[in-house]
């Protein structure tokens, strides 16, 4: 069984997810910590629960979701696993920070390897399947656990909303098409852990999401 711990980090604010199972092997998704107290909260939780981090994953490489990657690399020696389209088609994290008045001097952490649709991430006795759902960003991916009935949706799907498409490489029609064809086809009881805000379910979004 996969345990899911959510941290709410940075000024946007973003949901950072820590996943682990009975083996205590874990993955971190969307490391958004920027302030010292946030970094301490994350590392203290990992240490207190004696977790061994196997992978650093990114649903996409927008500033708010990836700003902590450099810290995490220095702390644990892990480079992110991401979709190649976000590496090649998005500005750097430092460039993204300029419109928001956020000054970032450290370079982006290069990807450990690229993920694509159909890949499977294994940690402990658990697995996450990779779904490519572009539109919010070119390389937006969703991590799906068929065994534990949840997805980590990043900024693709929210409770009664969808990701914004006015940023770099956004495409509203592509996003809606991807959600309908790849996410709404999942079982209704699938829990949605989004990049911002509260959880929801696929069944709820089918009935109540005004964008779909």
PDB file of C-alpha atoms in Angstrom:
ATOM      1  CA  UNK A   1       0.000   0.000   0.000  1.00  0.00           C
ATOM      2  CA  UNK A   2       1.300   3.443  -0.917  1.00  0.00           C
ATOM      3  CA  UNK A   3       1.238   6.136   1.758  1.00  0.00           C
ATOM      4  CA  UNK A   4       0.763   9.699   0.500  1.00  0.00           C
ATOM      5  CA  UNK A   5       1.999  12.739   2.419  1.00  0.00           C
ATOM      6  CA  UNK A   6       1.275  16.185   1.011  1.00  0.00           C
ATOM      7  CA  UNK A   7       3.286  19.299   1.811  1.00  0.00           C
ATOM      8  CA  UNK A   8       2.097  22.756   0.798  1.00  0.00           C
ATOM      9  CA  UNK A   9       5.162  24.768  -0.192  1.00  0.00           C
ATOM     10  CA  UNK A  10       6.146  28.206  -1.508  1.00  0.00           C
ATOM     11  CA  UNK A  11       4.133  31.326  -2.170  1.00  0.00           C
ATOM     12  CA  UNK A  12       2.037  29.964  -5.030  1.00  0.00           C
ATOM     13  CA  UNK A  13       1.385  27.507  -3.081  1.00  0.00           C
ATOM     14  CA  UNK A  14       2.116  24.082  -4.566  1.00  0.00           C
ATOM     15  CA  UNK A  15       1.439  20.536  -3.381  1.00  0.00           C
ATOM     16  CA  UNK A  16       4.603  18.461  -3.014  1.00  0.00           C
ATOM     17  CA  UNK A  17       3.962  14.732  -2.613  1.00  0.00           C
ATOM     18  CA  UNK A  18       6.005  12.148  -0.731  1.00  0.00           C
ATOM     19  CA  UNK A  19       5.022   8.545  -1.511  1.00  0.00           C
ATOM     20  CA  UNK A  20       6.268   5.375   0.191  1.00  0.00           C
ATOM     21  CA  UNK A  21       5.168   1.842   0.989  1.00  0.00           C
ATOM     22  CA  UNK A  22       5.839  -0.834   3.604  1.00  0.00           C
ATOM     23  CA  UNK A  23       9.475  -1.134   2.493  1.00  0.00           C
ATOM     24  CA  UNK A  24      10.079   2.553   3.358  1.00  0.00           C
ATOM     25  CA  UNK A  25      11.384   3.121  -0.162  1.00  0.00           C
ATOM     26  CA  UNK A  26       9.955   6.415  -1.397  1.00  0.00           C
ATOM     27  CA  UNK A  27       9.640   8.911  -4.244  1.00  0.00           C
ATOM     28  CA  UNK A  28       9.227  12.681  -4.051  1.00  0.00           C
ATOM     29  CA  UNK A  29       7.046  14.425  -6.628  1.00  0.00           C
ATOM     30  CA  UNK A  30       7.270  18.159  -7.455  1.00  0.00           C
ATOM     31  CA  UNK A  31       9.777  19.468  -4.936  1.00  0.00           C
ATOM     32  CA  UNK A  32       8.451  22.985  -4.377  1.00  0.00           C
ATOM     33  CA  UNK A  33      10.219  23.924  -1.144  1.00  0.00           C
ATOM     34  CA  UNK A  34      11.986  27.274  -1.297  1.00  0.00           C
ATOM     35  CA  UNK A  35      12.107  28.667   2.255  1.00  0.00           C
ATOM     36  CA  UNK A  36      14.440  27.219   4.936  1.00  0.00           C
ATOM     37  CA  UNK A  37      11.546  26.149   7.162  1.00  0.00           C
ATOM     38  CA  UNK A  38      10.009  24.242   4.249  1.00  0.00           C
ATOM     39  CA  UNK A  39      13.267  22.449   3.497  1.00  0.00           C
ATOM     40  CA  UNK A  40      13.592  21.528   7.167  1.00  0.00           C
ATOM     41  CA  UNK A  41      10.002  20.277   7.304  1.00  0.00           C
ATOM     42  CA  UNK A  42      10.607  17.976   4.349  1.00  0.00           C
ATOM     43  CA  UNK A  43      13.933  16.555   5.494  1.00  0.00           C
ATOM     44  CA  UNK A  44      12.731  16.148   9.086  1.00  0.00           C
ATOM     45  CA  UNK A  45       9.728  14.142   7.877  1.00  0.00           C
ATOM     46  CA  UNK A  46      11.911  11.920   5.688  1.00  0.00           C
ATOM     47  CA  UNK A  47      14.361  11.320   8.532  1.00  0.00           C
ATOM     48  CA  UNK A  48      11.711  10.771  11.205  1.00  0.00           C
ATOM     49  CA  UNK A  49       9.965   8.136   9.088  1.00  0.00           C
ATOM     50  CA  UNK A  50      13.258   6.522   8.051  1.00  0.00           C
ATOM     51  CA  UNK A  51      12.457   6.790   4.367  1.00  0.00           C
ATOM     52  CA  UNK A  52      14.868   5.953   1.566  1.00  0.00           C
ATOM     53  CA  UNK A  53      14.232   8.210  -1.434  1.00  0.00           C
ATOM     54  CA  UNK A  54      14.674   6.359  -4.719  1.00  0.00           C
ATOM     55  CA  UNK A  55      13.477   8.965  -7.231  1.00  0.00           C
ATOM     56  CA  UNK A  56      12.787  12.657  -7.590  1.00  0.00           C
ATOM     57  CA  UNK A  57       9.909  13.062 -10.057  1.00  0.00           C
ATOM     58  CA  UNK A  58       8.367  16.093 -11.725  1.00  0.00           C
ATOM     59  CA  UNK A  59       4.886  16.290 -13.207  1.00  0.00           C
ATOM     60  CA  UNK A  60       6.203  19.316 -15.122  1.00  0.00           C
ATOM     61  CA  UNK A  61       8.919  21.936 -14.915  1.00  0.00           C
ATOM     62  CA  UNK A  62       7.087  25.132 -14.078  1.00  0.00           C
ATOM     63  CA  UNK A  63       8.823  27.231 -11.452  1.00  0.00           C
ATOM     64  CA  UNK A  64       6.519  26.456  -8.537  1.00  0.00           C
ATOM     65  CA  UNK A  65       6.849  22.689  -8.998  1.00  0.00           C
ATOM     66  CA  UNK A  66      10.583  22.484  -9.624  1.00  0.00           C
ATOM     67  CA  UNK A  67      12.129  25.296  -7.599  1.00  0.00           C
ATOM     68  CA  UNK A  68      13.258  22.837  -4.899  1.00  0.00           C
ATOM     69  CA  UNK A  69      15.027  20.444  -7.269  1.00  0.00           C
ATOM     70  CA  UNK A  70      18.425  22.026  -6.683  1.00  0.00           C
ATOM     71  CA  UNK A  71      18.070  21.740  -2.917  1.00  0.00           C
ATOM     72  CA  UNK A  72      16.943  18.128  -3.175  1.00  0.00           C
ATOM     73  CA  UNK A  73      19.818  17.233  -5.482  1.00  0.00           C
ATOM     74  CA  UNK A  74      22.324  18.699  -3.037  1.00  0.00           C
ATOM     75  CA  UNK A  75      20.651  16.975  -0.097  1.00  0.00           C
ATOM     76  CA  UNK A  76      20.058  13.513  -1.592  1.00  0.00           C
ATOM     77  CA  UNK A  77      22.038  13.381  -4.834  1.00  0.00           C
ATOM     78  CA  UNK A  78      18.924  12.770  -6.929  1.00  0.00           C
ATOM     79  CA  UNK A  79      18.295  14.415 -10.289  1.00  0.00           C
ATOM     80  CA  UNK A  80      14.701  14.701 -11.532  1.00  0.00           C
ATOM     81  CA  UNK A  81      12.917  12.318 -13.867  1.00  0.00           C
ATOM     82  CA  UNK A  82      10.859  14.452 -16.263  1.00  0.00           C
ATOM     83  CA  UNK A  83       9.352  14.513 -19.725  1.00  0.00           C
ATOM     84  CA  UNK A  84      11.788  15.733 -22.356  1.00  0.00           C
ATOM     85  CA  UNK A  85       9.360  18.268 -23.849  1.00  0.00           C
ATOM     86  CA  UNK A  86       9.475  20.403 -20.713  1.00  0.00           C
ATOM     87  CA  UNK A  87      13.273  20.403 -20.759  1.00  0.00           C
ATOM     88  CA  UNK A  88      13.509  21.474 -24.389  1.00  0.00           C
ATOM     89  CA  UNK A  89      10.457  23.733 -24.719  1.00  0.00           C
ATOM     90  CA  UNK A  90      10.232  25.664 -21.432  1.00  0.00           C
ATOM     91  CA  UNK A  91      12.387  28.561 -20.197  1.00  0.00           C
ATOM     92  CA  UNK A  92      14.793  27.814 -17.365  1.00  0.00           C
ATOM     93  CA  UNK A  93      13.557  28.089 -13.794  1.00  0.00           C
ATOM     94  CA  UNK A  94      15.513  31.332 -13.414  1.00  0.00           C
ATOM     95  CA  UNK A  95      13.898  32.793 -16.546  1.00  0.00           C
ATOM     96  CA  UNK A  96      10.447  31.782 -15.314  1.00  0.00           C
ATOM     97  CA  UNK A  97      11.088  33.564 -12.035  1.00  0.00           C
ATOM     98  CA  UNK A  98      11.605  36.986 -13.621  1.00  0.00           C
ATOM     99  CA  UNK A  99       7.904  37.829 -14.258  1.00  0.00           C
ATOM    100  CA  UNK A 100       7.115  36.892 -10.649  1.00  0.00           C
ATOM    101  CA  UNK A 101       9.956  38.942  -9.184  1.00  0.00           C
ATOM    102  CA  UNK A 102      11.749  35.821  -7.984  1.00  0.00           C
ATOM    103  CA  UNK A 103      15.520  35.897  -8.428  1.00  0.00           C
ATOM    104  CA  UNK A 104      17.104  32.473  -8.900  1.00  0.00           C
ATOM    105  CA  UNK A 105      20.851  32.245  -9.398  1.00  0.00           C
ATOM    106  CA  UNK A 106      21.325  28.469  -9.412  1.00  0.00           C
ATOM    107  CA  UNK A 107      21.151  26.607 -12.731  1.00  0.00           C
ATOM    108  CA  UNK A 108      18.485  23.999 -13.417  1.00  0.00           C
ATOM    109  CA  UNK A 109      19.314  20.482 -12.305  1.00  0.00           C
ATOM    110  CA  UNK A 110      19.691  18.379 -15.430  1.00  0.00           C
ATOM    111  CA  UNK A 111      17.372  15.409 -15.766  1.00  0.00           C
ATOM    112  CA  UNK A 112      18.527  12.007 -14.587  1.00  0.00           C
ATOM    113  CA  UNK A 113      16.509  10.556 -17.456  1.00  0.00           C
ATOM    114  CA  UNK A 114      13.426  11.328 -19.475  1.00  0.00           C
ATOM    115  CA  UNK A 115      10.014   9.796 -18.901  1.00  0.00           C
ATOM    116  CA  UNK A 116       7.483   9.034 -21.603  1.00  0.00           C
ATOM    117  CA  UNK A 117       3.944   7.701 -21.781  1.00  0.00           C
ATOM    118  CA  UNK A 118       3.790   4.056 -20.768  1.00  0.00           C
ATOM    119  CA  UNK A 119       6.866   4.107 -18.541  1.00  0.00           C
ATOM    120  CA  UNK A 120       6.528   2.514 -15.103  1.00  0.00           C
ATOM    121  CA  UNK A 121       8.282   3.844 -11.989  1.00  0.00           C
ATOM    122  CA  UNK A 122       9.080   1.096  -9.461  1.00  0.00           C
ATOM    123  CA  UNK A 123       9.846   1.759  -5.795  1.00  0.00           C
ATOM    124  CA  UNK A 124       9.641  -0.798  -3.015  1.00  0.00           C
ATOM    125  CA  UNK A 125       6.745  -3.121  -3.833  1.00  0.00           C
ATOM    126  CA  UNK A 126       4.859  -0.364  -5.646  1.00  0.00           C
ATOM    127  CA  UNK A 127       4.626   1.175  -9.079  1.00  0.00           C
ATOM    128  CA  UNK A 128       3.435   4.328 -10.819  1.00  0.00           C
ATOM    129  CA  UNK A 129       2.450   4.421 -14.475  1.00  0.00           C
ATOM    130  CA  UNK A 130       3.319   7.490 -16.548  1.00  0.00           C
ATOM    131  CA  UNK A 131       0.563   9.228 -18.549  1.00  0.00           C
ATOM    132  CA  UNK A 132       1.562  12.092 -20.863  1.00  0.00           C
ATOM    133  CA  UNK A 133      -1.161  14.756 -20.785  1.00  0.00           C
ATOM    134  CA  UNK A 134       0.197  17.933 -22.441  1.00  0.00           C
ATOM    135  CA  UNK A 135      -1.613  21.248 -22.643  1.00  0.00           C
ATOM    136  CA  UNK A 136      -0.730  22.946 -19.376  1.00  0.00           C
ATOM    137  CA  UNK A 137       2.875  22.471 -20.392  1.00  0.00           C
ATOM    138  CA  UNK A 138       4.282  20.469 -23.322  1.00  0.00           C
ATOM    139  CA  UNK A 139       5.684  17.757 -21.078  1.00  0.00           C
ATOM    140  CA  UNK A 140       3.036  17.533 -18.362  1.00  0.00           C
ATOM    141  CA  UNK A 141       2.773  13.995 -17.032  1.00  0.00           C
ATOM    142  CA  UNK A 142       0.443  12.307 -14.558  1.00  0.00           C
ATOM    143  CA  UNK A 143       1.545   9.481 -12.260  1.00  0.00           C
ATOM    144  CA  UNK A 144      -1.080   6.746 -11.898  1.00  0.00           C
ATOM    145  CA  UNK A 145      -1.245   3.998  -9.284  1.00  0.00           C
ATOM    146  CA  UNK A 146      -3.720   1.380 -10.549  1.00  0.00           C
ATOM    147  CA  UNK A 147      -3.212  -0.715  -7.401  1.00  0.00           C
ATOM    148  CA  UNK A 148      -3.916   2.089  -4.930  1.00  0.00           C
ATOM    149  CA  UNK A 149      -6.421   3.914  -7.136  1.00  0.00           C
ATOM    150  CA  UNK A 150      -4.985   7.415  -7.345  1.00  0.00           C
ATOM    151  CA  UNK A 151      -3.243   9.821  -9.669  1.00  0.00           C
ATOM    152  CA  UNK A 152      -0.800  12.643  -9.016  1.00  0.00           C
ATOM    153  CA  UNK A 153      -2.126  15.041 -11.613  1.00  0.00           C
ATOM    154  CA  UNK A 154       0.203  18.030 -11.356  1.00  0.00           C
ATOM    155  CA  UNK A 155      -1.483  21.041 -12.953  1.00  0.00           C
ATOM    156  CA  UNK A 156      -3.471  18.989 -15.460  1.00  0.00           C
ATOM    157  CA  UNK A 157      -6.638  18.456 -13.405  1.00  0.00           C
ATOM    158  CA  UNK A 158      -7.935  20.160 -10.256  1.00  0.00           C
ATOM    159  CA  UNK A 159     -11.131  19.949  -8.237  1.00  0.00           C
ATOM    160  CA  UNK A 160     -13.724  21.522 -10.570  1.00  0.00           C
ATOM    161  CA  UNK A 161     -10.992  23.092 -12.690  1.00  0.00           C
ATOM    162  CA  UNK A 162      -8.129  22.403 -15.110  1.00  0.00           C
ATOM    163  CA  UNK A 163      -4.631  23.764 -15.557  1.00  0.00           C
ATOM    164  CA  UNK A 164      -4.105  27.218 -17.017  1.00  0.00           C
ATOM    165  CA  UNK A 165      -2.978  27.282 -20.638  1.00  0.00           C
ATOM    166  CA  UNK A 166      -1.673  30.833 -20.995  1.00  0.00           C
ATOM    167  CA  UNK A 167       1.891  29.940 -20.013  1.00  0.00           C
ATOM    168  CA  UNK A 168       4.739  28.666 -22.181  1.00  0.00           C
ATOM    169  CA  UNK A 169       3.554  25.947 -24.571  1.00  0.00           C
ATOM    170  CA  UNK A 170      -0.008  25.877 -23.238  1.00  0.00           C
ATOM    171  CA  UNK A 171      -2.800  24.482 -25.403  1.00  0.00           C
ATOM    172  CA  UNK A 172      -6.344  24.457 -24.005  1.00  0.00           C
ATOM    173  CA  UNK A 173      -7.855  22.114 -26.598  1.00  0.00           C
ATOM    174  CA  UNK A 174      -4.992  19.639 -26.219  1.00  0.00           C
ATOM    175  CA  UNK A 175      -5.326  19.703 -22.434  1.00  0.00           C
ATOM    176  CA  UNK A 176      -9.078  19.060 -22.430  1.00  0.00           C
ATOM    177  CA  UNK A 177      -8.697  16.307 -25.013  1.00  0.00           C
ATOM    178  CA  UNK A 178      -6.000  14.636 -22.922  1.00  0.00           C
ATOM    179  CA  UNK A 179      -8.036  14.811 -19.729  1.00  0.00           C
ATOM    180  CA  UNK A 180     -11.091  13.318 -21.414  1.00  0.00           C
ATOM    181  CA  UNK A 181      -9.209  10.543 -23.205  1.00  0.00           C
ATOM    182  CA  UNK A 182      -6.599   9.608 -20.584  1.00  0.00           C
ATOM    183  CA  UNK A 183      -7.957  10.573 -17.164  1.00  0.00           C
ATOM    184  CA  UNK A 184     -11.754  10.463 -17.304  1.00  0.00           C
ATOM    185  CA  UNK A 185     -11.452   6.905 -18.634  1.00  0.00           C
ATOM    186  CA  UNK A 186      -9.953   5.811 -15.287  1.00  0.00           C
ATOM    187  CA  UNK A 187     -12.245   4.250 -12.648  1.00  0.00           C
ATOM    188  CA  UNK A 188     -14.594   6.729 -10.957  1.00  0.00           C
ATOM    189  CA  UNK A 189     -13.132   6.006  -7.502  1.00  0.00           C
ATOM    190  CA  UNK A 190      -9.643   7.084  -8.596  1.00  0.00           C
ATOM    191  CA  UNK A 191      -8.423   9.775  -6.193  1.00  0.00           C
ATOM    192  CA  UNK A 192      -6.932  12.873  -7.813  1.00  0.00           C
ATOM    193  CA  UNK A 193      -4.028  14.480  -5.951  1.00  0.00           C
ATOM    194  CA  UNK A 194      -3.574  17.806  -7.782  1.00  0.00           C
ATOM    195  CA  UNK A 195      -0.680  20.236  -7.939  1.00  0.00           C
ATOM    196  CA  UNK A 196      -2.706  22.874  -6.076  1.00  0.00           C
ATOM    197  CA  UNK A 197      -5.734  22.721  -3.822  1.00  0.00           C
ATOM    198  CA  UNK A 198      -7.769  19.828  -2.394  1.00  0.00           C
ATOM    199  CA  UNK A 199      -8.110  16.265  -3.591  1.00  0.00           C
ATOM    200  CA  UNK A 200     -11.010  15.062  -5.692  1.00  0.00           C
ATOM    201  CA  UNK A 201     -11.998  11.937  -7.640  1.00  0.00           C
ATOM    202  CA  UNK A 202     -12.404  11.118 -11.299  1.00  0.00           C
ATOM    203  CA  UNK A 203     -16.111  10.385 -10.750  1.00  0.00           C
ATOM    204  CA  UNK A 204     -16.673  13.755  -9.103  1.00  0.00           C
ATOM    205  CA  UNK A 205     -14.932  15.616 -11.924  1.00  0.00           C
ATOM    206  CA  UNK A 206     -16.998  13.787 -14.540  1.00  0.00           C
ATOM    207  CA  UNK A 207     -20.144  15.185 -12.918  1.00  0.00           C
ATOM    208  CA  UNK A 208     -19.072  18.584 -11.625  1.00  0.00           C
ATOM    209  CA  UNK A 209     -16.100  19.947 -13.586  1.00  0.00           C
ATOM    210  CA  UNK A 210     -17.454  22.824 -15.726  1.00  0.00           C
ATOM    211  CA  UNK A 211     -14.463  22.674 -18.095  1.00  0.00           C
ATOM    212  CA  UNK A 212     -15.086  19.065 -19.093  1.00  0.00           C
TER     213      UNK A 212
END
